[in-house]
Amino acid sequence: MINEKRISEVFAELAAIDSPSLQERELADTLKAKFAEIGVPFTEDQTQEQTGSNAGNLFAQIPGSLAGNPVLFAAHMDTVEPAKGKKAVFHNDGTVTSDGTTVLGADDLAGVTAIYEAVRHLIETKTPHRLIEILISVGEELYCKGANAFDYSQVQAKEAYVLDLSGAIGAAAYAAPTLISFAAKIQGKAAHAGFHPEDGINSIQAAADAIAKLPQGHVGENTTANIGKISGGSGTNIVSESCRVEGEIRSLNHEKAMELLETYHRTFQKAAESVHASLVWEEKLNIHAYETPLTGDAARHYENAVKKEGLTAAFEKTFGGSDNNVFAQHGIEGLVIATSMNQVHSCSEYTRIPEIAQVARIVSNLAVLQENAHHS
């Protein structure tokens, strides 16, 4: 049986470890020790130089005795801030919260705990399963730094489940967006605003002109754009010499995102040129859109695994990224599955132990699923 008492203990132990993004060292060491105890040795990669973390990604393979394609289960070690000194507070109704001054870290320690419990259960009960691969990444909250640096030549699975989604158990995201961040720095010319403003070139005015022409918010059905930061100028009596504008574009359609980015770039360029200012443009493709076919193995197997739990799979598109965006770029067909993390990225974050147990059962169902299960 999946053990709820053990889930509570493991979750509390992991939540008590500080693991903000790029400071995952202590959690990585704890996970290596915990998994080694149950006969699952992790290898830690040497990606620290690429990611800036003090730990590498953890990867393990558990040989299977069942026919059927390998399966990859993934989660991440890092939590968003405020994350220092967090601890799990247990309530009588099975809910777990932080003490209200930090995040809880259910995103993604609920996922890590569910994978641990599922694997431990399979090993202890000697249940035959297919080849299982586990990847627990660093720096996921920083646009999947760890997953981007990982070497996928060692992964055999073409089917993945990323335990990193809010919502009712049974939910799964099968599509996620391209996410691009950009910055436009307009360089004008300073002059005294009272005595000879005509000698200056007002960078803020040029930026405002560009912003006024650009679409924001929902730009079509599957695309959003946002200008989130603007800074510039050095005094109210000085024509502003430079102005920096920062924003992001998201789209479930990668080509649409790139087209809109080009529109943004061109509009800032024209606005700068029209007042004889110059533009320095920066852009970064953080994650690439994907859509996992609902007719493929990942979706079909998930539907069966969830049904065994008496639940119904609910497939949805999400506007947030995850390590699954990176997996898709490496030919791995994956879903991001609901993992009992609620009100994430806030101090009101909570999880429920019975739900983590449900997720652990779904994970073990996925591991023992035979290829022909969907024909039965």
mmCIF file of C-alpha atoms in Angstrom:
data_model
loop_
_atom_site.group_PDB
_atom_site.id
_atom_site.type_symbol
_atom_site.label_atom_id
_atom_site.label_comp_id
_atom_site.label_asym_id
_atom_site.label_seq_id
_atom_site.Cartn_x
_atom_site.Cartn_y
_atom_site.Cartn_z
ATOM 1 C CA MET A 1 0.000 0.000 0.000
ATOM 2 C CA ILE A 2 1.019 3.610 -0.609
ATOM 3 C CA ASN A 3 1.871 4.879 2.859
ATOM 4 C CA GLU A 4 0.331 8.273 3.826
ATOM 5 C CA LYS A 5 2.195 8.489 7.134
ATOM 6 C CA ARG A 6 5.490 8.045 5.289
ATOM 7 C CA ILE A 7 4.417 10.628 2.686
ATOM 8 C CA SER A 8 3.798 13.132 5.514
ATOM 9 C CA GLU A 9 7.225 12.468 7.036
ATOM 10 C CA VAL A 10 9.113 12.662 3.742
ATOM 11 C CA PHE A 11 7.292 15.808 2.649
ATOM 12 C CA ALA A 12 7.963 17.515 6.014
ATOM 13 C CA GLU A 13 11.651 16.553 5.861
ATOM 14 C CA LEU A 14 12.076 17.918 2.325
ATOM 15 C CA ALA A 15 10.055 21.093 2.977
ATOM 16 C CA ALA A 16 12.298 21.942 5.959
ATOM 17 C CA ILE A 17 15.333 22.170 3.645
ATOM 18 C CA ASP A 18 16.013 25.575 2.083
ATOM 19 C CA SER A 19 16.280 25.096 -1.687
ATOM 20 C CA PRO A 20 15.700 28.396 -3.459
ATOM 21 C CA SER A 21 16.642 28.355 -7.152
ATOM 22 C CA LEU A 22 20.366 27.689 -7.693
ATOM 23 C CA GLN A 23 20.876 26.821 -3.995
ATOM 24 C CA GLU A 24 19.724 23.205 -4.152
ATOM 25 C CA ARG A 25 22.882 21.575 -2.714
ATOM 26 C CA GLU A 26 21.442 20.358 0.603
ATOM 27 C CA LEU A 27 18.254 19.031 -0.992
ATOM 28 C CA ALA A 28 20.234 17.226 -3.713
ATOM 29 C CA ASP A 29 22.376 15.496 -1.068
ATOM 30 C CA THR A 30 19.279 14.520 0.949
ATOM 31 C CA LEU A 31 17.535 13.083 -2.117
ATOM 32 C CA LYS A 32 20.642 11.135 -3.158
ATOM 33 C CA ALA A 33 20.796 9.572 0.320
ATOM 34 C CA LYS A 34 17.045 8.839 0.536
ATOM 35 C CA PHE A 35 16.827 7.201 -2.877
ATOM 36 C CA ALA A 36 20.078 5.254 -2.315
ATOM 37 C CA GLU A 37 18.525 3.746 0.848
ATOM 38 C CA ILE A 38 15.788 2.146 -1.261
ATOM 39 C CA GLY A 39 18.268 0.925 -3.877
ATOM 40 C CA VAL A 40 17.971 3.763 -6.390
ATOM 41 C CA PRO A 41 21.344 5.482 -6.914
ATOM 42 C CA PHE A 42 21.174 8.929 -8.514
ATOM 43 C CA THR A 43 23.943 10.265 -10.711
ATOM 44 C CA GLU A 44 24.440 14.009 -10.422
ATOM 45 C CA ASP A 45 25.517 15.813 -13.578
ATOM 46 C CA GLN A 46 28.157 18.533 -13.706
ATOM 47 C CA THR A 47 26.064 21.372 -15.112
ATOM 48 C CA GLN A 48 26.795 23.906 -12.350
ATOM 49 C CA GLU A 49 28.875 26.093 -14.648
ATOM 50 C CA GLN A 50 26.024 26.344 -17.157
ATOM 51 C CA THR A 51 23.237 26.821 -14.601
ATOM 52 C CA GLY A 52 24.950 28.794 -11.840
ATOM 53 C CA SER A 53 23.554 26.368 -9.263
ATOM 54 C CA ASN A 54 25.568 24.819 -6.432
ATOM 55 C CA ALA A 55 24.151 21.391 -7.418
ATOM 56 C CA GLY A 56 23.628 19.368 -10.572
ATOM 57 C CA ASN A 57 20.538 17.623 -11.934
ATOM 58 C CA LEU A 58 19.792 14.179 -10.490
ATOM 59 C CA PHE A 59 19.108 11.252 -12.836
ATOM 60 C CA ALA A 60 18.358 7.591 -12.115
ATOM 61 C CA GLN A 61 17.358 4.508 -14.071
ATOM 62 C CA ILE A 62 15.508 1.600 -12.449
ATOM 63 C CA PRO A 63 15.686 -1.496 -14.658
ATOM 64 C CA GLY A 64 12.301 -2.986 -15.486
ATOM 65 C CA SER A 65 11.120 -6.581 -15.812
ATOM 66 C CA LEU A 66 8.000 -5.725 -17.826
ATOM 67 C CA ALA A 67 7.958 -5.385 -21.564
ATOM 68 C CA GLY A 68 6.920 -1.930 -22.673
ATOM 69 C CA ASN A 69 8.654 1.318 -23.431
ATOM 70 C CA PRO A 70 10.630 3.145 -20.722
ATOM 71 C CA VAL A 71 8.897 5.923 -18.790
ATOM 72 C CA LEU A 72 10.396 9.138 -17.393
ATOM 73 C CA PHE A 73 9.106 10.828 -14.219
ATOM 74 C CA ALA A 74 10.366 14.358 -13.564
ATOM 75 C CA ALA A 75 10.183 17.018 -10.871
ATOM 76 C CA HIS A 76 12.350 19.920 -9.734
ATOM 77 C CA MET A 77 14.289 20.715 -6.572
ATOM 78 C CA ASP A 78 14.092 24.489 -6.441
ATOM 79 C CA THR A 79 11.414 26.683 -4.884
ATOM 80 C CA VAL A 80 10.598 30.349 -5.417
ATOM 81 C CA GLU A 81 11.269 32.907 -2.684
ATOM 82 C CA PRO A 82 10.428 33.640 0.120
ATOM 83 C CA ALA A 83 11.856 30.197 0.838
ATOM 84 C CA LYS A 84 14.282 30.549 3.754
ATOM 85 C CA GLY A 85 13.304 28.736 6.952
ATOM 86 C CA LYS A 86 10.146 27.181 5.545
ATOM 87 C CA LYS A 87 8.408 24.335 7.316
ATOM 88 C CA ALA A 88 5.322 22.195 6.822
ATOM 89 C CA VAL A 89 2.380 22.849 9.162
ATOM 90 C CA PHE A 90 -0.086 19.932 9.295
ATOM 91 C CA HIS A 91 -3.808 20.543 9.798
ATOM 92 C CA ASN A 92 -6.472 18.067 10.918
ATOM 93 C CA ASP A 93 -8.206 17.995 7.539
ATOM 94 C CA GLY A 94 -5.083 16.609 5.812
ATOM 95 C CA THR A 95 -4.061 20.032 4.475
ATOM 96 C CA VAL A 96 -0.436 21.145 4.800
ATOM 97 C CA THR A 97 0.561 24.826 4.713
ATOM 98 C CA SER A 98 3.625 26.891 5.576
ATOM 99 C CA ASP A 99 3.569 29.094 8.682
ATOM 100 C CA GLY A 100 2.486 31.951 6.399
ATOM 101 C CA THR A 101 5.856 33.731 6.197
ATOM 102 C CA THR A 102 7.293 31.627 3.357
ATOM 103 C CA VAL A 103 6.114 29.474 0.478
ATOM 104 C CA LEU A 104 5.486 25.832 1.401
ATOM 105 C CA GLY A 105 7.463 24.373 -1.506
ATOM 106 C CA ALA A 106 4.753 21.884 -2.581
ATOM 107 C CA ASP A 107 5.844 23.250 -5.966
ATOM 108 C CA ASP A 108 7.611 20.945 -6.490
ATOM 109 C CA LEU A 109 8.286 18.888 -3.352
ATOM 110 C CA ALA A 110 4.821 17.317 -3.624
ATOM 111 C CA GLY A 111 6.041 15.969 -6.966
ATOM 112 C CA VAL A 112 9.375 14.772 -5.581
ATOM 113 C CA THR A 113 7.591 13.076 -2.644
ATOM 114 C CA ALA A 114 5.060 11.339 -4.915
ATOM 115 C CA ILE A 115 7.825 9.935 -7.145
ATOM 116 C CA TYR A 116 9.786 8.724 -4.099
ATOM 117 C CA GLU A 117 6.758 7.032 -2.537
ATOM 118 C CA ALA A 118 5.660 5.396 -5.818
ATOM 119 C CA VAL A 119 9.122 3.990 -6.500
ATOM 120 C CA ARG A 120 9.560 2.814 -2.919
ATOM 121 C CA HIS A 121 6.161 1.100 -3.060
ATOM 122 C CA LEU A 122 7.060 -0.716 -6.322
ATOM 123 C CA ILE A 123 10.400 -1.876 -4.908
ATOM 124 C CA GLU A 124 9.012 -3.021 -1.538
ATOM 125 C CA THR A 125 6.113 -4.921 -3.102
ATOM 126 C CA LYS A 126 8.401 -6.336 -5.828
ATOM 127 C CA THR A 127 5.839 -5.217 -8.406
ATOM 128 C CA PRO A 128 6.999 -5.816 -11.999
ATOM 129 C CA HIS A 129 7.308 -2.508 -13.878
ATOM 130 C CA ARG A 130 8.799 -1.155 -17.084
ATOM 131 C CA LEU A 131 12.152 0.671 -17.121
ATOM 132 C CA ILE A 132 11.727 3.798 -14.980
ATOM 133 C CA GLU A 133 13.843 6.929 -15.396
ATOM 134 C CA ILE A 134 13.776 9.796 -12.895
ATOM 135 C CA LEU A 135 15.041 13.319 -13.522
ATOM 136 C CA ILE A 136 14.976 15.890 -10.735
ATOM 137 C CA SER A 137 16.222 19.215 -12.027
ATOM 138 C CA VAL A 138 17.690 22.398 -10.587
ATOM 139 C CA GLY A 139 16.709 25.966 -11.484
ATOM 140 C CA GLU A 140 13.348 25.059 -13.048
ATOM 141 C CA GLU A 141 11.748 28.255 -11.768
ATOM 142 C CA LEU A 142 14.343 30.240 -13.758
ATOM 143 C CA TYR A 143 13.049 29.163 -17.166
ATOM 144 C CA CYS A 144 14.160 25.526 -16.806
ATOM 145 C CA LYS A 145 17.890 26.192 -16.398
ATOM 146 C CA GLY A 146 18.681 22.669 -15.184
ATOM 147 C CA ALA A 147 16.590 20.868 -17.796
ATOM 148 C CA ASN A 148 18.123 23.000 -20.551
ATOM 149 C CA ALA A 149 21.650 22.030 -19.471
ATOM 150 C CA PHE A 150 20.914 18.309 -19.029
ATOM 151 C CA ASP A 151 22.393 15.722 -21.452
ATOM 152 C CA TYR A 152 19.450 13.813 -22.964
ATOM 153 C CA SER A 153 21.607 11.216 -24.729
ATOM 154 C CA GLN A 154 21.339 9.110 -21.542
ATOM 155 C CA VAL A 155 17.510 9.149 -21.536
ATOM 156 C CA GLN A 156 15.835 6.137 -23.140
ATOM 157 C CA ALA A 157 12.210 7.130 -22.474
ATOM 158 C CA LYS A 158 10.105 8.810 -25.145
ATOM 159 C CA GLU A 159 7.184 9.152 -22.702
ATOM 160 C CA ALA A 160 7.369 11.528 -19.734
ATOM 161 C CA TYR A 161 5.252 12.750 -16.836
ATOM 162 C CA VAL A 162 6.317 16.001 -15.192
ATOM 163 C CA LEU A 163 4.815 16.300 -11.702
ATOM 164 C CA ASP A 164 4.440 20.077 -11.622
ATOM 165 C CA LEU A 165 0.873 21.322 -12.122
ATOM 166 C CA SER A 166 -1.803 22.943 -9.961
ATOM 167 C CA GLY A 167 -5.403 21.805 -10.159
ATOM 168 C CA ALA A 168 -7.550 18.775 -9.358
ATOM 169 C CA ILE A 169 -5.804 15.387 -9.376
ATOM 170 C CA GLY A 170 -6.356 13.876 -12.819
ATOM 171 C CA ALA A 171 -5.666 17.145 -14.632
ATOM 172 C CA ALA A 172 -2.803 17.185 -17.138
ATOM 173 C CA ALA A 173 -1.397 19.936 -19.347
ATOM 174 C CA TYR A 174 -0.621 18.782 -22.888
ATOM 175 C CA ALA A 175 0.359 22.147 -24.411
ATOM 176 C CA ALA A 176 2.398 25.085 -23.155
ATOM 177 C CA PRO A 177 3.667 28.294 -24.740
ATOM 178 C CA THR A 178 6.770 29.759 -26.217
ATOM 179 C CA LEU A 179 7.892 32.443 -23.758
ATOM 180 C CA ILE A 180 10.188 35.235 -24.918
ATOM 181 C CA SER A 181 11.503 38.099 -22.829
ATOM 182 C CA PHE A 182 12.753 41.279 -24.470
ATOM 183 C CA ALA A 183 14.289 44.642 -23.593
ATOM 184 C CA ALA A 184 14.399 47.807 -25.705
ATOM 185 C CA LYS A 185 16.960 50.381 -24.624
ATOM 186 C CA ILE A 186 16.534 53.733 -26.375
ATOM 187 C CA GLN A 187 19.550 56.018 -26.280
ATOM 188 C CA GLY A 188 18.707 59.707 -26.760
ATOM 189 C CA LYS A 189 20.605 62.790 -25.705
ATOM 190 C CA ALA A 190 20.536 64.783 -22.471
ATOM 191 C CA ALA A 191 19.936 68.547 -22.414
ATOM 192 C CA HIS A 192 18.612 71.056 -19.890
ATOM 193 C CA ALA A 193 14.830 70.828 -20.078
ATOM 194 C CA GLY A 194 14.307 74.490 -19.126
ATOM 195 C CA PHE A 195 16.986 76.330 -21.065
ATOM 196 C CA HIS A 196 17.504 74.366 -24.295
ATOM 197 C CA PRO A 197 15.286 71.262 -24.534
ATOM 198 C CA GLU A 198 15.604 71.355 -28.337
ATOM 199 C CA ASP A 199 19.258 70.253 -27.953
ATOM 200 C CA GLY A 200 18.150 66.980 -26.366
ATOM 201 C CA ILE A 201 16.583 63.782 -27.693
ATOM 202 C CA ASN A 202 13.926 62.484 -25.296
ATOM 203 C CA SER A 203 14.278 58.710 -25.018
ATOM 204 C CA ILE A 204 11.149 58.367 -22.837
ATOM 205 C CA GLN A 205 9.068 60.118 -25.482
ATOM 206 C CA ALA A 206 10.334 57.712 -28.157
ATOM 207 C CA ALA A 207 9.621 54.712 -25.922
ATOM 208 C CA ALA A 208 6.121 55.994 -25.147
ATOM 209 C CA ASP A 209 5.461 56.472 -28.852
ATOM 210 C CA ALA A 210 6.399 52.829 -29.537
ATOM 211 C CA ILE A 211 4.412 51.480 -26.586
ATOM 212 C CA ALA A 212 1.285 53.384 -27.651
ATOM 213 C CA LYS A 213 1.359 51.649 -31.046
ATOM 214 C CA LEU A 214 1.868 48.103 -29.752
ATOM 215 C CA PRO A 215 -0.805 45.519 -28.921
ATOM 216 C CA GLN A 216 -0.804 44.276 -25.323
ATOM 217 C CA GLY A 217 -2.774 41.765 -23.285
ATOM 218 C CA HIS A 218 -4.516 39.088 -25.357
ATOM 219 C CA VAL A 219 -3.240 39.393 -28.912
ATOM 220 C CA GLY A 220 -5.398 36.784 -30.590
ATOM 221 C CA GLU A 221 -6.673 33.621 -28.958
ATOM 222 C CA ASN A 222 -3.430 31.874 -27.967
ATOM 223 C CA THR A 223 -1.014 34.789 -27.578
ATOM 224 C CA THR A 224 -0.332 37.423 -24.913
ATOM 225 C CA ALA A 225 2.099 40.326 -24.780
ATOM 226 C CA ASN A 226 3.032 42.504 -21.831
ATOM 227 C CA ILE A 227 5.291 45.475 -21.182
ATOM 228 C CA GLY A 228 6.076 45.088 -17.509
ATOM 229 C CA LYS A 229 8.913 47.483 -16.731
ATOM 230 C CA ILE A 230 10.018 50.920 -17.859
ATOM 231 C CA SER A 231 12.840 52.990 -16.411
ATOM 232 C CA GLY A 232 14.789 56.004 -17.552
ATOM 233 C CA GLY A 233 15.714 59.617 -17.105
ATOM 234 C CA SER A 234 17.871 61.232 -14.444
ATOM 235 C CA GLY A 235 15.927 64.322 -13.383
ATOM 236 C CA THR A 236 12.746 66.278 -14.089
ATOM 237 C CA ASN A 237 14.790 69.171 -15.478
ATOM 238 C CA ILE A 238 16.812 66.976 -17.859
ATOM 239 C CA VAL A 239 15.691 65.657 -21.244
ATOM 240 C CA SER A 240 15.925 61.902 -20.646
ATOM 241 C CA GLU A 241 19.040 60.477 -22.234
ATOM 242 C CA SER A 242 18.132 56.806 -21.999
ATOM 243 C CA CYS A 243 15.085 54.676 -21.363
ATOM 244 C CA ARG A 244 14.758 50.907 -20.950
ATOM 245 C CA VAL A 245 11.542 48.985 -21.560
ATOM 246 C CA GLU A 246 11.151 45.289 -20.643
ATOM 247 C CA GLY A 247 8.404 42.795 -21.370
ATOM 248 C CA GLU A 248 7.427 39.322 -22.473
ATOM 249 C CA ILE A 249 5.472 37.515 -25.175
ATOM 250 C CA ARG A 250 3.781 34.126 -24.749
ATOM 251 C CA SER A 251 2.068 32.048 -27.410
ATOM 252 C CA LEU A 252 0.973 28.451 -27.823
ATOM 253 C CA ASN A 253 2.035 28.964 -31.447
ATOM 254 C CA HIS A 254 5.815 29.420 -31.691
ATOM 255 C CA GLU A 255 5.680 31.146 -35.108
ATOM 256 C CA LYS A 256 3.094 33.655 -33.842
ATOM 257 C CA ALA A 257 5.318 34.505 -30.874
ATOM 258 C CA MET A 258 8.280 35.133 -33.186
ATOM 259 C CA GLU A 259 6.186 37.279 -35.551
ATOM 260 C CA LEU A 260 4.904 39.419 -32.682
ATOM 261 C CA LEU A 261 8.438 39.787 -31.338
ATOM 262 C CA GLU A 262 9.516 41.072 -34.767
ATOM 263 C CA THR A 263 6.634 43.594 -34.715
ATOM 264 C CA TYR A 264 7.752 44.816 -31.289
ATOM 265 C CA HIS A 265 11.373 45.118 -32.419
ATOM 266 C CA ARG A 266 10.447 46.996 -35.602
ATOM 267 C CA THR A 267 8.111 49.391 -33.762
ATOM 268 C CA PHE A 268 10.784 50.357 -31.206
ATOM 269 C CA GLN A 269 13.340 50.714 -33.996
ATOM 270 C CA LYS A 270 11.093 53.113 -35.960
ATOM 271 C CA ALA A 271 10.221 55.155 -32.866
ATOM 272 C CA ALA A 272 13.911 55.562 -32.031
ATOM 273 C CA GLU A 273 14.899 56.463 -35.593
ATOM 274 C CA SER A 274 12.076 59.009 -35.936
ATOM 275 C CA VAL A 275 13.729 61.195 -33.245
ATOM 276 C CA HIS A 276 17.337 60.293 -34.232
ATOM 277 C CA ALA A 277 17.840 58.134 -31.145
ATOM 278 C CA SER A 278 19.462 54.696 -31.244
ATOM 279 C CA LEU A 279 18.043 51.375 -30.101
ATOM 280 C CA VAL A 280 19.780 48.490 -28.329
ATOM 281 C CA TRP A 281 17.499 45.454 -28.557
ATOM 282 C CA GLU A 282 17.774 42.299 -26.423
ATOM 283 C CA GLU A 283 15.629 39.172 -26.720
ATOM 284 C CA LYS A 284 15.723 35.754 -25.109
ATOM 285 C CA LEU A 285 13.763 32.676 -26.082
ATOM 286 C CA ASN A 286 13.204 31.171 -22.632
ATOM 287 C CA ILE A 287 11.040 28.192 -23.555
ATOM 288 C CA HIS A 288 9.632 26.770 -26.777
ATOM 289 C CA ALA A 289 5.944 25.890 -27.284
ATOM 290 C CA TYR A 290 4.853 22.271 -27.611
ATOM 291 C CA GLU A 291 1.633 20.313 -27.960
ATOM 292 C CA THR A 292 1.551 16.639 -27.002
ATOM 293 C CA PRO A 293 -0.902 14.638 -29.139
ATOM 294 C CA LEU A 294 -3.871 13.369 -27.125
ATOM 295 C CA THR A 295 -3.845 10.246 -29.313
ATOM 296 C CA GLY A 296 -0.282 9.334 -28.258
ATOM 297 C CA ASP A 297 1.014 6.929 -25.615
ATOM 298 C CA ALA A 298 1.530 9.546 -22.890
ATOM 299 C CA ALA A 299 -2.086 10.730 -22.943
ATOM 300 C CA ARG A 300 -3.600 7.278 -23.374
ATOM 301 C CA HIS A 301 -1.517 5.726 -20.597
ATOM 302 C CA TYR A 302 -2.292 8.630 -18.280
ATOM 303 C CA GLU A 303 -6.018 8.243 -18.913
ATOM 304 C CA ASN A 304 -5.813 4.557 -17.935
ATOM 305 C CA ALA A 305 -3.645 5.202 -14.865
ATOM 306 C CA VAL A 306 -6.040 7.873 -13.591
ATOM 307 C CA LYS A 307 -9.095 5.707 -14.313
ATOM 308 C CA LYS A 308 -7.602 2.985 -12.082
ATOM 309 C CA GLU A 309 -7.786 5.555 -9.282
ATOM 310 C CA GLY A 310 -11.485 6.135 -9.958
ATOM 311 C CA LEU A 311 -10.743 9.559 -11.440
ATOM 312 C CA THR A 312 -11.189 11.079 -14.882
ATOM 313 C CA ALA A 313 -8.265 12.565 -16.791
ATOM 314 C CA ALA A 314 -8.839 16.223 -17.694
ATOM 315 C CA PHE A 315 -6.516 17.481 -20.438
ATOM 316 C CA GLU A 316 -5.846 21.220 -20.658
ATOM 317 C CA LYS A 317 -3.537 23.782 -22.202
ATOM 318 C CA THR A 318 -1.481 25.917 -19.844
ATOM 319 C CA PHE A 319 0.123 29.328 -20.222
ATOM 320 C CA GLY A 320 3.027 28.485 -17.929
ATOM 321 C CA GLY A 321 6.214 26.672 -18.841
ATOM 322 C CA SER A 322 7.853 23.633 -17.246
ATOM 323 C CA ASP A 323 10.667 21.162 -17.879
ATOM 324 C CA ASN A 324 8.253 19.452 -20.287
ATOM 325 C CA ASN A 325 8.851 22.308 -22.766
ATOM 326 C CA VAL A 326 12.491 21.222 -22.863
ATOM 327 C CA PHE A 327 11.685 17.496 -23.079
ATOM 328 C CA ALA A 328 9.532 18.161 -26.157
ATOM 329 C CA GLN A 329 12.534 19.747 -27.869
ATOM 330 C CA HIS A 330 14.373 16.440 -27.339
ATOM 331 C CA GLY A 331 11.668 14.272 -28.874
ATOM 332 C CA ILE A 332 10.126 13.179 -25.566
ATOM 333 C CA GLU A 333 6.319 13.165 -25.534
ATOM 334 C CA GLY A 334 5.170 14.338 -22.123
ATOM 335 C CA LEU A 335 2.375 15.638 -19.935
ATOM 336 C CA VAL A 336 2.551 17.933 -16.913
ATOM 337 C CA ILE A 337 0.316 16.322 -14.318
ATOM 338 C CA ALA A 338 -1.557 17.763 -11.328
ATOM 339 C CA THR A 339 0.400 17.089 -8.164
ATOM 340 C CA SER A 340 -1.471 18.661 -5.215
ATOM 341 C CA MET A 341 0.157 22.084 -5.288
ATOM 342 C CA ASN A 342 -2.255 24.957 -4.768
ATOM 343 C CA GLN A 343 -1.837 28.751 -4.659
ATOM 344 C CA VAL A 344 1.784 28.235 -5.694
ATOM 345 C CA HIS A 345 4.340 31.076 -5.644
ATOM 346 C CA SER A 346 2.567 32.567 -2.605
ATOM 347 C CA CYS A 347 2.737 32.248 1.185
ATOM 348 C CA SER A 348 -0.794 30.739 1.070
ATOM 349 C CA GLU A 349 0.504 27.683 -0.814
ATOM 350 C CA TYR A 350 -0.914 24.364 0.368
ATOM 351 C CA THR A 351 -0.995 20.648 -0.400
ATOM 352 C CA ARG A 352 -2.988 17.644 0.830
ATOM 353 C CA ILE A 353 -1.365 14.386 1.934
ATOM 354 C CA PRO A 354 -4.212 12.145 0.631
ATOM 355 C CA GLU A 355 -3.794 13.813 -2.777
ATOM 356 C CA ILE A 356 -0.024 13.234 -2.851
ATOM 357 C CA ALA A 357 -0.883 9.586 -2.106
ATOM 358 C CA GLN A 358 -3.285 9.565 -5.081
ATOM 359 C CA VAL A 359 -0.538 10.989 -7.303
ATOM 360 C CA ALA A 360 1.903 8.331 -6.042
ATOM 361 C CA ARG A 361 -0.638 5.638 -6.987
ATOM 362 C CA ILE A 362 -1.076 7.198 -10.451
ATOM 363 C CA VAL A 363 2.724 7.213 -10.898
ATOM 364 C CA SER A 364 2.977 3.540 -9.923
ATOM 365 C CA ASN A 365 0.049 2.735 -12.259
ATOM 366 C CA LEU A 366 1.988 4.423 -15.069
ATOM 367 C CA ALA A 367 5.097 2.400 -14.249
ATOM 368 C CA VAL A 368 3.307 -0.961 -14.350
ATOM 369 C CA LEU A 369 1.189 -0.151 -17.395
ATOM 370 C CA GLN A 370 1.801 -2.702 -20.120
ATOM 371 C CA GLU A 371 1.892 -1.557 -23.708
ATOM 372 C CA ASN A 372 -1.236 -3.482 -24.545
ATOM 373 C CA ALA A 373 -3.248 -2.168 -21.586
ATOM 374 C CA HIS A 374 -5.190 0.223 -23.828
ATOM 375 C CA HIS A 375 -6.467 -2.663 -25.969
ATOM 376 C CA SER A 376 -8.037 -4.520 -23.077
#
